[in-house]
Short mmCIF file of C-alpha atoms in Angstrom, two decimals:
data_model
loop_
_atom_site.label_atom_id
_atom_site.label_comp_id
_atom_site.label_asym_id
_atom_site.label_seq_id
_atom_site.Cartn_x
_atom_site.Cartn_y
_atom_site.Cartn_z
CA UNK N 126 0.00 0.00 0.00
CA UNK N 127 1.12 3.70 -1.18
CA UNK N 128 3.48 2.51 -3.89
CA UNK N 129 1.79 5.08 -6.26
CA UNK N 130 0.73 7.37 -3.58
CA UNK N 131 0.91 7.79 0.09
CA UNK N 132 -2.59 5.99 1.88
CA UNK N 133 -1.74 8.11 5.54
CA UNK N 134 -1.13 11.81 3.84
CA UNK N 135 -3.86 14.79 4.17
CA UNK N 136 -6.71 13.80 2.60
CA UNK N 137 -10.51 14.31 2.30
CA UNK N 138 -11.35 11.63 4.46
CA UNK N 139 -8.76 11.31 7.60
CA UNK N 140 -7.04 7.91 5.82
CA UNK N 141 -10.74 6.47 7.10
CA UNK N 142 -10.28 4.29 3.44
CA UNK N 143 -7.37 3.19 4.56
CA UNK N 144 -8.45 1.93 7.57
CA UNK N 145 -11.12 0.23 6.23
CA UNK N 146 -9.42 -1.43 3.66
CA UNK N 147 -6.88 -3.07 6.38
CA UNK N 148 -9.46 -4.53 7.97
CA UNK N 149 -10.81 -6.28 4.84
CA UNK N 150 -7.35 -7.65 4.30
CA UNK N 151 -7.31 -8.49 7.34
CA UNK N 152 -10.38 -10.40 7.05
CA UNK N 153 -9.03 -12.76 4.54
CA UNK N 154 -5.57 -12.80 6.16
CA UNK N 155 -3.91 -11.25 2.75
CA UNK N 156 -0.14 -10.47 3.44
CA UNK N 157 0.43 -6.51 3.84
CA UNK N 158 3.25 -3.72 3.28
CA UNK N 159 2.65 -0.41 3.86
CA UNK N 160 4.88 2.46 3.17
CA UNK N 161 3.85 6.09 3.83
CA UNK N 162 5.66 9.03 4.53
CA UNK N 163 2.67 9.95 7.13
CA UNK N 164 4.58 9.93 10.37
CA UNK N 165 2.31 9.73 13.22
CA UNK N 166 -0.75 9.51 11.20
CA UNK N 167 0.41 5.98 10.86
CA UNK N 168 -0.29 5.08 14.35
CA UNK N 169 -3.78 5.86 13.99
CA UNK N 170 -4.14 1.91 12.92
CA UNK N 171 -1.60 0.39 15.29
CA UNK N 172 -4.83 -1.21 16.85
CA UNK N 173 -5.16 -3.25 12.96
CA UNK N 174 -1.51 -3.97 12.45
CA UNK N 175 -1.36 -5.45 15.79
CA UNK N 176 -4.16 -7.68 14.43
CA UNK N 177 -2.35 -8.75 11.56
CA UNK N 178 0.26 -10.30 13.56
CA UNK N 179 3.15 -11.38 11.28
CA UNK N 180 1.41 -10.87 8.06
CA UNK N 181 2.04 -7.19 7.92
CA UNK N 182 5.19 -5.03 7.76
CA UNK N 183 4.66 -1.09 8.10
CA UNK N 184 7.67 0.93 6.74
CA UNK N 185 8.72 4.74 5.66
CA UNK N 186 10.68 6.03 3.50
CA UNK N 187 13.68 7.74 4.74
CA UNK N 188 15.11 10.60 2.69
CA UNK N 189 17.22 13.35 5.20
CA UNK N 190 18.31 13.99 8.72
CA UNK N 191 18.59 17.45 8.28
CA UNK N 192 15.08 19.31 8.71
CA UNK N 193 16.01 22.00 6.22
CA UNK N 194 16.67 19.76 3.19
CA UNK N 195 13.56 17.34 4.22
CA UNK N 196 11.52 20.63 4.13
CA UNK N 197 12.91 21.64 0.85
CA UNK N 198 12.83 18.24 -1.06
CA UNK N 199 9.39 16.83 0.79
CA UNK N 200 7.37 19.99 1.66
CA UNK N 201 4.43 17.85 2.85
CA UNK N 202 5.74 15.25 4.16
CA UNK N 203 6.31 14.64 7.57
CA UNK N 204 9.23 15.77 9.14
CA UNK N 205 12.47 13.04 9.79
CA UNK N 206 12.18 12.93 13.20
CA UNK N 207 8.25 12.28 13.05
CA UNK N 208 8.88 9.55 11.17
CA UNK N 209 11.89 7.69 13.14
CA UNK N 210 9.82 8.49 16.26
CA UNK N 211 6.91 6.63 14.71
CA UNK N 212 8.81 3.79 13.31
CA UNK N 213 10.36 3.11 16.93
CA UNK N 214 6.87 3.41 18.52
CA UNK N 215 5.89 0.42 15.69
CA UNK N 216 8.55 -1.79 16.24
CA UNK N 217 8.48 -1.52 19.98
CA UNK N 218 4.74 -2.40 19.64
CA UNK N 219 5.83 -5.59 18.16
CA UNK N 220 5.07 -4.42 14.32
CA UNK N 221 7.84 -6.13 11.89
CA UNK N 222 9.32 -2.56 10.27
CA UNK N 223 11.27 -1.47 7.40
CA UNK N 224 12.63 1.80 5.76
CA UNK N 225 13.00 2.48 2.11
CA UNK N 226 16.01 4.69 1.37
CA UNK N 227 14.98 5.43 -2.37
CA UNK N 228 15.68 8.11 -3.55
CA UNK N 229 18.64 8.01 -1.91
CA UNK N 230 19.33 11.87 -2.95
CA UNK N 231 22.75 12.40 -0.27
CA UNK N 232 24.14 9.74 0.60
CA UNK N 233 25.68 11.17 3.97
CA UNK N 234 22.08 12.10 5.05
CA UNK N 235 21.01 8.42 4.47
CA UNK N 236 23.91 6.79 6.60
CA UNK N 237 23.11 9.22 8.94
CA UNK N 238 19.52 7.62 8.52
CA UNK N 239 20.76 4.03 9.19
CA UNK N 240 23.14 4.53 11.94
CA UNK N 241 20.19 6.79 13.78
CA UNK N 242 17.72 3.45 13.39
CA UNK N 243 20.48 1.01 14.31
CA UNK N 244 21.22 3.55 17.35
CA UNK N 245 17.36 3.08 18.09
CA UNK N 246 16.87 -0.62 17.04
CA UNK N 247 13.76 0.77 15.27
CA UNK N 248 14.21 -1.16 11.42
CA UNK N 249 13.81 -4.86 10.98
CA UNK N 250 14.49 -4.60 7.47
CA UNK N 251 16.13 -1.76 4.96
CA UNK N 252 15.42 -1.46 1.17
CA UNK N 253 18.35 0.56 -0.32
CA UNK N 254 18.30 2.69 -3.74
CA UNK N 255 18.95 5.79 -4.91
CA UNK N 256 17.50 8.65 -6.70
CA UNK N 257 16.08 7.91 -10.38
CA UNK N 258 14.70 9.87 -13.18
CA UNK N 259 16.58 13.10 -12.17
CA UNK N 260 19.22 14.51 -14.62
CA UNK N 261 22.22 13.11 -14.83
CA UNK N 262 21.57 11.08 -11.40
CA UNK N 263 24.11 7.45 -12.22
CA UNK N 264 27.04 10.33 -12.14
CA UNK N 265 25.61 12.93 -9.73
CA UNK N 266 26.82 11.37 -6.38
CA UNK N 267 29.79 8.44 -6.15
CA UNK N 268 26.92 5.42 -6.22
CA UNK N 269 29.48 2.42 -5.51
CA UNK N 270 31.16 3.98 -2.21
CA UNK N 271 27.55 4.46 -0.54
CA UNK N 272 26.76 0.93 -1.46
CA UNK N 273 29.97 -0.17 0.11
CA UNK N 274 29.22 2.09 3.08
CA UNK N 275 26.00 0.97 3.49
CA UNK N 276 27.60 -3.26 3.39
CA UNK N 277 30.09 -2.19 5.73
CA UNK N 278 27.73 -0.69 8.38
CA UNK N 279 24.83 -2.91 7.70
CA UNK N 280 26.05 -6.24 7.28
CA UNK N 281 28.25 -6.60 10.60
CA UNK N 282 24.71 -6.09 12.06
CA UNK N 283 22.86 -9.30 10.13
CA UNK N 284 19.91 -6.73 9.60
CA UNK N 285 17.52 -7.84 6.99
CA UNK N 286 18.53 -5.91 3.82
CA UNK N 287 17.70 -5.40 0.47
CA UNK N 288 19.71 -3.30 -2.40
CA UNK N 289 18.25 -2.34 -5.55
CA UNK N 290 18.69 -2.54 -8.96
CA UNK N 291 19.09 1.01 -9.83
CA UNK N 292 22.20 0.57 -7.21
CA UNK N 293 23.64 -2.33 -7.95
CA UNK N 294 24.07 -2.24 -11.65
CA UNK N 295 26.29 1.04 -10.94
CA UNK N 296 28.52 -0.67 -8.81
CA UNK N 297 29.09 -4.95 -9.65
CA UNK N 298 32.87 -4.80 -8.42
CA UNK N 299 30.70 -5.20 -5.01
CA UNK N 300 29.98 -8.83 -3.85
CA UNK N 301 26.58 -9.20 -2.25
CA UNK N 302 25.10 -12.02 -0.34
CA UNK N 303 21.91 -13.56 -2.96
CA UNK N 304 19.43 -12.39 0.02
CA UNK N 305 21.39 -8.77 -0.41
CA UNK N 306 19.98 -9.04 -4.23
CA UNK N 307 16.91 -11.28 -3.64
CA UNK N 308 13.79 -8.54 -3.41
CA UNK N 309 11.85 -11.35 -2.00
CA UNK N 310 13.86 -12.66 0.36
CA UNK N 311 12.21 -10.63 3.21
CA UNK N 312 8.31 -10.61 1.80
CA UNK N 313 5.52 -10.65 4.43
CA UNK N 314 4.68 -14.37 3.61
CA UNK N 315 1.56 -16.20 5.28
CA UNK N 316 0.97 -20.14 5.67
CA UNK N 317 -1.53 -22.16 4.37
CA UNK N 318 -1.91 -25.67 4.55
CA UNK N 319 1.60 -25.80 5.07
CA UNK N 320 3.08 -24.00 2.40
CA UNK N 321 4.61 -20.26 2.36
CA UNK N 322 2.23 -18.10 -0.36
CA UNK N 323 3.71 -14.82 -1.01
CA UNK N 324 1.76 -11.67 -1.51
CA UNK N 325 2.49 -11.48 -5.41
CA UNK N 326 1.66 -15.52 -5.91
CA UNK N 327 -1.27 -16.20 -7.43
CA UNK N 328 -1.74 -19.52 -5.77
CA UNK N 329 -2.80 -17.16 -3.12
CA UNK N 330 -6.58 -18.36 -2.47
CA UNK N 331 -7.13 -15.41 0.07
CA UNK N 332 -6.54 -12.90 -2.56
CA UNK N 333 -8.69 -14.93 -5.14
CA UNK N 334 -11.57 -14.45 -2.54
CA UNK N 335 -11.29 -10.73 -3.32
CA UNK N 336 -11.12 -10.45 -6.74
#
């Protein structure tokens, strides 16, 4: 959920669709990810993640540390600490987390990022880009050292992690682990009858209930 928009920003309704629409996949226990740059609107539905137990994971994306550039880059979005603050109030509710760092846009304000939510214990899982579809962005910062940053202060950690594509291709001197490269290695998976069914498999008889 919010992949092509953001389900917990100001709206018309107060996210009330949102809500509701949990609860029906709740209902017929589909797998969930959310990702929203909402902040503390997010915790509006703690109540409904709690009830998906370990079929949901409820993320953010993190962009900057620095208030200034998060204002000028993500006007109306919530600010960065908002959201760290939120996703520690998630995970210590017993909500599996992540954090998206795409776009990665400077890399020193994303390992600032990570090191804050290792400081905090806060992520359970981290989905690394960078920025895309902005001129000249493969040569605007030095791609392969922040990927190599980000292995060197992520891996010594065994954190769940995930690098992208977009990163990966600009730097394949760097050896990853396959679950570094795998971007389903980590999906919110669900059991039934004894099997793992993923939220994209279409196998998935929950999901064919609600079509």
């Amino acid at each position: 959920m919010s992949f092509v928009g953001d389900v917990y920003c100001d709206n018309a309704d107060d996210s009330i669709t949102t809500r509701e629409a949990l609860k029906l996949l709740n209902f017929y226990k589909v797998p969930v990810a959310v990702l929203s740059k909402g902040g503390k609107k997010m915790l509006r539905d703690m109540d409904i993640f709690k009830e998906f137990g370990g079929r949901i994971t409820v993320g953010t994306t993190l962009t900057f540390l620095d208030k200034n550039k998060s204002e000028f880059w993500e006007p109306f979005a919530s600010l960065p600490e908002e959201r760290l603050h939120t996703l520690k109030t998630l995970h210590d509710n017993g909500i599996k987390t992540f954090a998206s760092f795409e776009p990665t846009i400077e890399p020193e304000e994303s390992l600032k990022l990570i090191k804050r939510t290792l400081e905090d214990n806060s992520v359970d899982h981290y989905k690394i880009g960078k920025i895309n579809n902005y001129k000249n962005e493969d040569k605007w910062q030095d791609w392969g050292k922040y990927l190599q940053d980000c292995v060197n202060l992520l891996r010594p950690t065994r954190k769940q992690v995930y690098y992208k594509f977009c990163l990966r291709k600009l730097a394949p001197e760097i050896e990853l682990t396959d679950a570094e490269k795998n971007s389903d290695e980590y999906i919110v998976k669900i059991k039934e009858k004894g099997e793992q069914i993923s939220l994209f498999d279409k196998t998935n008889k929950s999901i064919e209930k609600i079509k």
